[in-house]
Amino acid sequence: MSGKDRPSGQPQQTQDAPGGVQDSAFLRACRRETVPHTPVWFMRQAGRSLPEYRKLREGIAMLDSCMRPDLVAEITLQPVRRHGVDAAIYFSDIVVPLKAIGVDLDIKPGVGPVVEKPIRTRADLERLRPLDPEDVGYVTEAVGILTRELGSTPLIGFAGAPFTLASYLVEGGPSKNHEHTKALMYGDPELWAELLDRLAGITATFLQVQIEAGASAVQLFDSWAGALAPEDYRASVLPASAKVFDAVASYGVPRIHFGVGTGELLGLLGEAGPEVVGADWRVPVDEAARRVGPGKAVQGNLDPAVLFAPREAVERQAARILESARGLEGHIFNLGHGVLPDTDPQALTDLVSYVHEQSAR
Ligand code: CP3
């Protein structure tokens, strides 16, 4: 990002000087440069595993909390203070931009996003108008607060990828088999392509808003893409995700592409255009890097359930990942999916220290 695009009030030196954001271990690893230690952050590091989060959220609905810049900033900062992670992830949800354009959805505790009237016909598509940056002014405000508060710690912006968003919209809620989604994808390829194209536009704008407000990197979550065979992902999903990555390429911030159960799709996730590909625990990091191909960093990949085991067992599994990543250019330590709500927060803090100590160079 050029100097003139920086939000006023954001000190330049925390951006570019040695010891500033651009020199952070996380951004250096994204760019496949040498690092003082392997950077680590956790998907879903903010949220229900933290007692301070649960306290702050008491009596406030999830989507309401996402629209309050003061709350968003505080919740985003909580895991950074507690765990000493190398990056913050903006507190929001993948369905926030859909809510912002007026889709009748809610996040039901213990269930996930639920859509009152699923989107399944051409007429339904009309409910997906483009996102105007002004629809999410609270995001601009919260990111502005955060980039000032975070100092030299990078902020990761994020959005849901078109396929994963489509799954919630078409199914009407969380789904194990994605049957309505796949029926539409195979049954009406033209309508499907239009649906994904609209979602790509909304997602691209949502990421642009976060980057323009000061986010240092972005992650596209295609959490449910692993439900697809490679040839179907390539034909029916990749073009829309590539459109999102293209739309934010010119900002020059690292772009991360992540999905669950995507061992067979890792090469295609890379083809969509990001600098970094996230892998879950089903594929070792070195093998993931081989599948992603040269020139890209890899993020991952401790099974979040391992954190329920005793500390020594967690450390053995973390050591295995660091060993597998030895010799790779660009490794960011993370879980293979989000932090589970019942995780002991101390296990996360201990894991951050362990990764930092073991990888110090
Ligand atoms: O710290 C962070 O990672 C930032 C916060 C974040 C949330 N959602 C907050 C949240 C992020 C990155 C997300 C992304 C998200 N949301 C994804 C992609 C990541 C993934 O897990 O694959 C998906 C698929 C969703 C959809 C969604 N929203 C689900 C499945 C749920 C859980 C439902 C439940 O209650 O079990 C949500 C709700 C949600 N998003 C919560 C939080 C903290 C829980 C709501 C609460 O705290 O009351």
Short mmCIF file of C-alpha atoms and ligand atoms in Angstrom, two decimals:
data_model
loop_
_atom_site.label_atom_id
_atom_site.label_comp_id
_atom_site.label_asym_id
_atom_site.label_seq_id
_atom_site.Cartn_x
_atom_site.Cartn_y
_atom_site.Cartn_z
CA MET A 1 0.00 0.00 0.00
CA SER A 2 1.37 3.42 -0.86
CA GLY A 3 1.88 6.07 1.80
CA LYS A 4 -0.98 8.19 0.58
CA ASP A 5 -3.44 5.32 1.02
CA ARG A 6 -2.62 4.95 4.68
CA PRO A 7 -5.33 6.04 7.08
CA SER A 8 -4.27 9.32 8.66
CA GLY A 9 -3.05 8.93 12.20
CA GLN A 10 -1.34 5.64 11.43
CA PRO A 11 2.33 6.19 12.17
CA GLN A 12 4.42 5.46 9.12
CA GLN A 13 7.29 4.01 11.12
CA THR A 14 5.22 1.08 12.39
CA GLN A 15 4.61 0.15 8.75
CA ASP A 16 7.93 0.17 6.98
CA ALA A 17 10.82 0.69 9.42
CA PRO A 18 12.87 -2.23 10.79
CA GLY A 19 10.76 -3.67 13.58
CA GLY A 20 7.60 -2.35 11.91
CA VAL A 21 4.61 -4.23 10.49
CA GLN A 22 6.24 -4.97 7.15
CA ASP A 23 9.25 -6.43 8.97
CA SER A 24 7.10 -8.71 11.17
CA ALA A 25 7.81 -12.44 11.14
CA PHE A 26 4.30 -13.09 9.78
CA LEU A 27 4.57 -10.82 6.73
CA ARG A 28 8.17 -11.90 6.11
CA ALA A 29 7.06 -15.56 6.07
CA CYS A 30 4.17 -14.73 3.71
CA ARG A 31 6.77 -13.21 1.37
CA ARG A 32 9.03 -16.27 1.87
CA GLU A 33 11.80 -14.19 3.40
CA THR A 34 14.03 -15.27 6.32
CA VAL A 35 12.37 -15.03 9.74
CA PRO A 36 13.68 -14.75 13.33
CA HIS A 37 11.17 -17.47 14.32
CA THR A 38 8.26 -19.29 12.69
CA PRO A 39 5.26 -16.98 13.01
CA VAL A 40 2.11 -18.42 14.56
CA TRP A 41 -1.53 -17.35 14.72
CA PHE A 42 -4.74 -19.34 15.05
CA MET A 43 -7.89 -19.34 12.98
CA ARG A 44 -10.73 -18.45 15.36
CA GLN A 45 -8.20 -17.29 17.97
CA ALA A 46 -10.75 -14.65 19.02
CA GLY A 47 -13.97 -16.04 20.39
CA ARG A 48 -15.44 -18.65 22.62
CA SER A 49 -12.27 -20.26 23.97
CA LEU A 50 -11.55 -16.99 25.82
CA PRO A 51 -13.41 -16.13 29.06
CA GLU A 52 -12.81 -12.41 28.43
CA TYR A 53 -14.60 -12.81 25.07
CA ARG A 54 -17.59 -14.60 26.59
CA LYS A 55 -17.87 -11.86 29.21
CA LEU A 56 -17.77 -9.07 26.63
CA ARG A 57 -20.36 -10.79 24.43
CA GLU A 58 -22.90 -11.39 27.23
CA GLY A 59 -26.34 -10.33 25.97
CA ILE A 60 -25.05 -9.18 22.56
CA ALA A 61 -25.95 -11.19 19.46
CA MET A 62 -23.02 -12.29 17.27
CA LEU A 63 -23.95 -10.22 14.22
CA ASP A 64 -24.70 -7.16 16.39
CA SER A 65 -21.23 -7.43 17.94
CA CYS A 66 -19.68 -7.43 14.45
CA MET A 67 -21.23 -4.02 13.76
CA ARG A 68 -19.73 -2.32 16.84
CA PRO A 69 -16.20 -1.06 16.08
CA ASP A 70 -15.23 -0.72 19.77
CA LEU A 71 -16.25 -4.31 20.52
CA VAL A 72 -14.70 -5.68 17.32
CA ALA A 73 -11.39 -3.98 18.14
CA GLU A 74 -11.35 -5.22 21.73
CA ILE A 75 -12.28 -8.82 20.78
CA THR A 76 -9.63 -8.84 18.02
CA LEU A 77 -6.96 -7.65 20.48
CA GLN A 78 -7.82 -10.13 23.27
CA PRO A 79 -5.95 -13.16 21.83
CA VAL A 80 -2.99 -10.99 20.78
CA ARG A 81 -2.52 -9.80 24.37
CA ARG A 82 -3.13 -13.20 25.92
CA HIS A 83 -1.23 -15.52 23.60
CA GLY A 84 1.43 -13.30 22.01
CA VAL A 85 0.51 -14.51 18.52
CA ASP A 86 2.30 -13.01 15.51
CA ALA A 87 -0.85 -11.67 13.83
CA ALA A 88 -4.35 -10.54 14.71
CA ILE A 89 -7.37 -11.68 12.73
CA TYR A 90 -10.18 -9.19 12.34
CA PHE A 91 -13.20 -10.24 14.42
CA SER A 92 -16.20 -10.71 12.16
CA ASP A 93 -17.90 -13.56 10.34
CA ILE A 94 -18.02 -14.71 6.73
CA VAL A 95 -21.74 -13.85 6.51
CA VAL A 96 -21.34 -10.19 7.62
CA PRO A 97 -21.22 -8.77 4.04
CA LEU A 98 -24.35 -10.78 3.15
CA LYS A 99 -26.18 -9.37 6.16
CA ALA A 100 -24.94 -5.92 5.11
CA ILE A 101 -26.68 -6.16 1.72
CA GLY A 102 -29.93 -7.19 3.38
CA VAL A 103 -29.96 -11.00 3.17
CA ASP A 104 -32.32 -12.30 5.87
CA LEU A 105 -29.82 -14.29 7.87
CA ASP A 106 -28.83 -14.78 11.46
CA ILE A 107 -26.13 -16.65 13.36
CA LYS A 108 -27.76 -19.14 15.72
CA PRO A 109 -25.58 -20.04 18.72
CA GLY A 110 -24.35 -23.64 18.46
CA VAL A 111 -25.70 -23.92 14.90
CA GLY A 112 -24.08 -21.28 12.69
CA PRO A 113 -25.42 -19.02 9.93
CA VAL A 114 -29.08 -19.63 9.07
CA VAL A 115 -30.82 -18.06 6.06
CA GLU A 116 -34.60 -17.59 6.31
CA LYS A 117 -35.30 -18.01 2.58
CA PRO A 118 -32.59 -20.01 0.76
CA ILE A 119 -31.37 -18.81 -2.63
CA ARG A 120 -32.19 -21.40 -5.30
CA THR A 121 -33.76 -19.68 -8.31
CA ARG A 122 -32.91 -16.92 -10.75
CA ALA A 123 -35.43 -14.64 -9.04
CA ASP A 124 -33.67 -15.27 -5.70
CA LEU A 125 -30.42 -13.92 -7.16
CA GLU A 126 -31.90 -10.42 -7.14
CA ARG A 127 -31.47 -10.44 -3.36
CA LEU A 128 -27.70 -10.42 -3.87
CA ARG A 129 -26.98 -6.84 -4.84
CA PRO A 130 -23.36 -5.60 -4.90
CA LEU A 131 -21.81 -4.52 -1.60
CA ASP A 132 -21.21 -0.78 -1.23
CA PRO A 133 -18.24 0.06 1.05
CA GLU A 134 -20.64 2.34 2.92
CA ASP A 135 -22.75 -0.70 3.89
CA VAL A 136 -19.86 -1.73 6.14
CA GLY A 137 -18.60 1.60 7.45
CA TYR A 138 -18.16 -0.05 10.85
CA VAL A 139 -15.48 -2.31 9.32
CA THR A 140 -13.47 0.69 8.11
CA GLU A 141 -13.78 2.23 11.55
CA ALA A 142 -12.78 -0.93 13.45
CA VAL A 143 -9.80 -1.67 11.19
CA GLY A 144 -8.65 1.93 11.68
CA ILE A 145 -8.74 1.54 15.47
CA LEU A 146 -6.96 -1.80 15.22
CA THR A 147 -4.08 -0.79 12.97
CA ARG A 148 -3.30 2.02 15.45
CA GLU A 149 -3.61 -0.22 18.54
CA LEU A 150 -1.70 -3.16 17.09
CA GLY A 151 1.52 -1.24 16.42
CA SER A 152 3.88 -3.65 14.70
CA THR A 153 1.54 -6.67 14.85
CA PRO A 154 -0.10 -7.27 11.45
CA LEU A 155 -3.87 -7.41 11.08
CA ILE A 156 -5.32 -10.11 8.82
CA GLY A 157 -8.58 -9.25 7.10
CA PHE A 158 -10.77 -12.07 5.81
CA ALA A 159 -13.83 -13.10 3.87
CA GLY A 160 -15.71 -16.26 2.99
CA ALA A 161 -15.03 -17.65 -0.49
CA PRO A 162 -17.89 -17.78 -3.03
CA PHE A 163 -18.43 -21.57 -2.71
CA THR A 164 -18.63 -21.62 1.10
CA LEU A 165 -20.94 -18.58 1.12
CA ALA A 166 -23.09 -20.18 -1.61
CA SER A 167 -23.41 -23.31 0.50
CA TYR A 168 -24.95 -21.36 3.40
CA LEU A 169 -27.22 -19.38 1.06
CA VAL A 170 -28.45 -22.34 -0.99
CA GLU A 171 -28.81 -24.81 1.89
CA GLY A 172 -30.30 -22.19 4.20
CA GLY A 173 -27.82 -23.15 6.94
CA PRO A 174 -24.87 -25.40 7.79
CA SER A 175 -24.84 -28.60 5.76
CA LYS A 176 -22.94 -31.86 5.89
CA ASN A 177 -23.56 -33.00 2.33
CA HIS A 178 -24.23 -29.71 0.49
CA GLU A 179 -26.94 -31.49 -1.50
CA HIS A 180 -28.97 -28.44 -2.61
CA THR A 181 -25.76 -26.58 -3.43
CA LYS A 182 -24.46 -29.42 -5.58
CA ALA A 183 -27.88 -29.92 -7.21
CA LEU A 184 -27.72 -26.30 -8.36
CA MET A 185 -24.07 -26.54 -9.41
CA TYR A 186 -24.61 -29.66 -11.55
CA GLY A 187 -28.20 -28.93 -12.58
CA ASP A 188 -28.03 -25.29 -13.66
CA PRO A 189 -24.40 -24.38 -14.36
CA GLU A 190 -25.38 -21.00 -15.77
CA LEU A 191 -27.33 -19.89 -12.71
CA TRP A 192 -24.57 -21.34 -10.50
CA ALA A 193 -21.88 -19.34 -12.32
CA GLU A 194 -23.94 -16.18 -11.92
CA LEU A 195 -24.46 -16.84 -8.21
CA LEU A 196 -20.74 -17.38 -7.64
CA ASP A 197 -19.86 -14.35 -9.72
CA ARG A 198 -22.12 -12.11 -7.62
CA LEU A 199 -20.63 -13.54 -4.44
CA ALA A 200 -17.12 -12.96 -5.81
CA GLY A 201 -17.97 -9.29 -6.34
CA ILE A 202 -19.33 -8.92 -2.79
CA THR A 203 -16.34 -10.74 -1.31
CA ALA A 204 -13.84 -8.68 -3.32
CA THR A 205 -15.38 -5.42 -2.09
CA PHE A 206 -15.41 -6.69 1.51
CA LEU A 207 -11.67 -7.48 1.30
CA GLN A 208 -10.91 -4.16 -0.43
CA VAL A 209 -12.62 -2.28 2.41
CA GLN A 210 -10.42 -4.06 4.98
CA ILE A 211 -7.20 -3.53 3.02
CA GLU A 212 -7.92 0.13 2.32
CA ALA A 213 -8.58 0.67 6.02
CA GLY A 214 -5.18 -0.85 6.89
CA ALA A 215 -5.28 -4.68 6.97
CA SER A 216 -1.78 -6.07 6.19
CA ALA A 217 -2.89 -9.41 4.71
CA VAL A 218 -6.14 -11.16 3.80
CA GLN A 219 -7.38 -14.73 4.06
CA LEU A 220 -10.11 -16.23 1.92
CA PHE A 221 -11.89 -19.03 3.83
CA ASP A 222 -13.27 -21.69 1.51
CA SER A 223 -14.00 -23.93 4.46
CA TRP A 224 -16.26 -26.37 2.63
CA ALA A 225 -14.43 -26.58 -0.74
CA GLY A 226 -13.06 -29.98 0.33
CA ALA A 227 -16.52 -31.40 -0.47
CA LEU A 228 -15.68 -31.08 -4.18
CA ALA A 229 -13.74 -33.25 -6.62
CA PRO A 230 -10.80 -31.43 -8.24
CA GLU A 231 -12.35 -31.29 -11.73
CA ASP A 232 -15.58 -29.78 -10.37
CA TYR A 233 -13.66 -27.30 -8.20
CA ARG A 234 -11.65 -26.26 -11.25
CA ALA A 235 -14.65 -25.83 -13.55
CA SER A 236 -17.29 -24.47 -11.17
CA VAL A 237 -15.55 -22.72 -8.26
CA LEU A 238 -11.98 -21.72 -9.09
CA PRO A 239 -12.96 -18.95 -11.56
CA ALA A 240 -14.96 -17.11 -8.88
CA SER A 241 -12.25 -17.43 -6.21
CA ALA A 242 -9.60 -16.34 -8.75
CA LYS A 243 -11.73 -13.28 -9.48
CA VAL A 244 -11.62 -12.36 -5.77
CA PHE A 245 -7.83 -12.73 -5.62
CA ASP A 246 -7.40 -10.72 -8.84
CA ALA A 247 -9.54 -7.92 -7.45
CA VAL A 248 -7.15 -7.37 -4.53
CA ALA A 249 -3.84 -8.23 -6.25
CA SER A 250 -2.83 -4.63 -6.90
CA TYR A 251 -2.69 -3.75 -3.18
CA GLY A 252 0.38 -5.94 -2.80
CA VAL A 253 -0.71 -7.42 0.56
CA PRO A 254 -0.22 -11.17 1.01
CA ARG A 255 -3.31 -13.22 0.14
CA ILE A 256 -3.98 -16.54 1.90
CA HIS A 257 -6.29 -19.26 0.57
CA PHE A 258 -7.62 -21.85 3.03
CA GLY A 259 -10.00 -24.80 2.99
CA VAL A 260 -10.68 -27.93 5.05
CA GLY A 261 -10.21 -31.43 3.63
CA THR A 262 -8.59 -29.93 0.54
CA GLY A 263 -5.62 -32.31 0.24
CA GLU A 264 -6.57 -33.09 -3.35
CA LEU A 265 -7.23 -29.42 -4.13
CA LEU A 266 -4.03 -27.80 -2.80
CA GLY A 267 -2.58 -27.21 -6.27
CA LEU A 268 -5.84 -25.63 -7.42
CA LEU A 269 -6.09 -23.43 -4.30
CA GLY A 270 -2.67 -22.12 -5.34
CA GLU A 271 -3.74 -21.68 -8.97
CA ALA A 272 -6.48 -19.29 -7.82
CA GLY A 273 -3.71 -16.76 -7.22
CA PRO A 274 -2.75 -16.38 -3.52
CA GLU A 275 0.78 -16.02 -2.09
CA VAL A 276 0.01 -18.45 0.77
CA VAL A 277 -2.03 -21.68 0.86
CA GLY A 278 -3.44 -23.03 4.12
CA ALA A 279 -3.61 -26.79 4.65
CA ASP A 280 -5.40 -28.85 7.27
CA TRP A 281 -3.75 -31.67 9.26
CA ARG A 282 -4.54 -34.45 6.77
CA VAL A 283 -1.48 -33.64 4.63
CA PRO A 284 2.02 -33.07 6.10
CA VAL A 285 3.32 -29.54 5.57
CA ASP A 286 6.18 -30.58 3.25
CA GLU A 287 3.81 -32.63 1.11
CA ALA A 288 1.34 -29.71 1.08
CA ALA A 289 4.13 -27.43 -0.16
CA ARG A 290 4.96 -29.95 -2.90
CA ARG A 291 1.31 -30.07 -3.99
CA VAL A 292 0.94 -26.28 -3.89
CA GLY A 293 4.05 -25.91 -6.05
CA PRO A 294 7.00 -23.52 -5.98
CA GLY A 295 6.80 -19.83 -5.12
CA LYS A 296 4.11 -19.99 -2.43
CA ALA A 297 4.23 -20.10 1.36
CA VAL A 298 2.29 -22.73 3.33
CA GLN A 299 0.21 -22.20 6.47
CA GLY A 300 -0.77 -24.87 8.98
CA ASN A 301 -1.52 -27.40 10.25
CA LEU A 302 -1.99 -28.78 13.79
CA ASP A 303 -5.25 -30.67 14.30
CA PRO A 304 -7.24 -28.39 16.68
CA ALA A 305 -8.33 -31.48 18.64
CA VAL A 306 -4.68 -32.19 19.57
CA LEU A 307 -4.91 -29.21 21.97
CA PHE A 308 -7.11 -31.36 24.24
CA ALA A 309 -4.15 -33.74 24.82
CA PRO A 310 -1.50 -33.21 27.55
CA ARG A 311 1.11 -30.52 26.90
CA GLU A 312 3.89 -33.01 26.01
CA ALA A 313 1.67 -34.60 23.36
CA VAL A 314 0.82 -31.20 21.89
CA GLU A 315 4.53 -30.37 21.75
CA ARG A 316 5.36 -33.68 20.05
CA GLN A 317 2.80 -32.94 17.32
CA ALA A 318 3.97 -29.33 16.94
CA ALA A 319 7.58 -30.53 16.69
CA ARG A 320 6.57 -32.90 13.91
CA ILE A 321 5.07 -29.99 11.96
CA LEU A 322 8.13 -27.77 12.47
CA GLU A 323 10.35 -30.65 11.37
CA SER A 324 8.24 -31.19 8.26
CA ALA A 325 8.47 -27.46 7.47
CA ARG A 326 12.26 -27.31 7.93
CA GLY A 327 13.84 -26.26 4.66
CA LEU A 328 10.63 -24.74 3.28
CA GLU A 329 10.70 -21.09 2.29
CA GLY A 330 7.72 -19.53 4.00
CA HIS A 331 5.93 -21.48 6.73
CA ILE A 332 3.29 -19.95 8.99
CA PHE A 333 2.30 -22.13 11.93
CA ASN A 334 -1.46 -22.41 12.47
CA LEU A 335 -4.09 -24.99 13.25
CA GLY A 336 -5.59 -27.04 10.44
CA HIS A 337 -8.97 -25.43 11.21
CA GLY A 338 -10.36 -23.02 13.79
CA VAL A 339 -9.83 -23.16 17.57
CA LEU A 340 -12.55 -25.37 19.09
CA PRO A 341 -14.76 -23.52 21.61
CA ASP A 342 -13.83 -25.76 24.59
CA THR A 343 -10.07 -25.43 24.08
CA ASP A 344 -8.12 -24.47 27.23
CA PRO A 345 -6.68 -21.03 26.35
CA GLN A 346 -3.49 -21.87 28.25
CA ALA A 347 -2.82 -24.68 25.76
CA LEU A 348 -2.80 -22.04 22.99
CA THR A 349 -0.48 -19.70 24.91
CA ASP A 350 1.90 -22.60 25.62
CA LEU A 351 1.85 -23.63 21.97
CA VAL A 352 2.80 -20.12 20.82
CA SER A 353 5.80 -20.11 23.21
CA TYR A 354 6.82 -23.58 22.11
CA VAL A 355 6.74 -22.74 18.39
CA HIS A 356 8.68 -19.53 18.99
CA GLU A 357 11.35 -21.24 21.11
CA GLN A 358 11.80 -24.27 18.91
CA SER A 359 12.04 -22.27 15.70
CA ALA A 360 14.24 -19.38 16.94
CA ARG A 361 17.14 -18.83 14.55
O1 CP3 B 1 -10.65 -15.15 15.55
C1 CP3 B 1 -11.13 -15.33 14.40
O2 CP3 B 1 -10.76 -16.27 13.68
C2 CP3 B 1 -12.11 -14.31 13.86
C3 CP3 B 1 -13.45 -14.69 13.97
C4 CP3 B 1 -14.21 -15.55 12.99
C5 CP3 B 1 -15.54 -15.89 13.26
N1 CP3 B 1 -16.04 -16.55 12.19
C6 CP3 B 1 -16.25 -15.53 14.50
C7 CP3 B 1 -17.40 -16.37 14.91
C8 CP3 B 1 -13.89 -16.07 11.74
C9 CP3 B 1 -12.58 -16.03 10.98
C10 CP3 B 1 -15.06 -16.70 11.25
C11 CP3 B 1 -15.15 -17.30 9.91
C12 CP3 B 1 -16.20 -18.28 9.65
N2 CP3 B 1 -17.53 -18.25 10.00
C13 CP3 B 1 -16.02 -19.42 8.83
C14 CP3 B 1 -14.73 -19.80 8.16
C15 CP3 B 1 -13.80 -20.43 9.14
C16 CP3 B 1 -14.14 -21.83 9.49
O3 CP3 B 1 -14.35 -22.10 10.68
O4 CP3 B 1 -14.18 -22.68 8.59
C17 CP3 B 1 -17.24 -20.11 8.76
C18 CP3 B 1 -17.50 -21.40 8.03
C19 CP3 B 1 -18.20 -19.35 9.50
C20 CP3 B 1 -19.63 -19.64 9.69
C21 CP3 B 1 -19.92 -19.75 11.13
N3 CP3 B 1 -20.13 -18.66 11.95
C22 CP3 B 1 -19.96 -20.92 11.94
C23 CP3 B 1 -19.77 -22.32 11.43
C24 CP3 B 1 -20.19 -20.50 13.27
C25 CP3 B 1 -20.22 -21.35 14.53
C26 CP3 B 1 -21.59 -21.65 15.00
C27 CP3 B 1 -21.57 -22.16 16.44
O5 CP3 B 1 -22.05 -21.43 17.30
O6 CP3 B 1 -21.04 -23.26 16.68
C28 CP3 B 1 -20.30 -19.10 13.25
C29 CP3 B 1 -20.51 -18.22 14.41
C30 CP3 B 1 -19.29 -17.55 14.90
N4 CP3 B 1 -18.39 -16.89 14.12
C31 CP3 B 1 -18.88 -17.46 16.24
C32 CP3 B 1 -17.71 -16.70 16.26
C33 CP3 B 1 -16.89 -16.30 17.47
C34 CP3 B 1 -19.63 -18.07 17.43
C35 CP3 B 1 -20.77 -17.19 17.79
C36 CP3 B 1 -20.72 -16.73 19.22
O7 CP3 B 1 -19.63 -16.50 19.76
O8 CP3 B 1 -21.82 -16.54 19.78
#
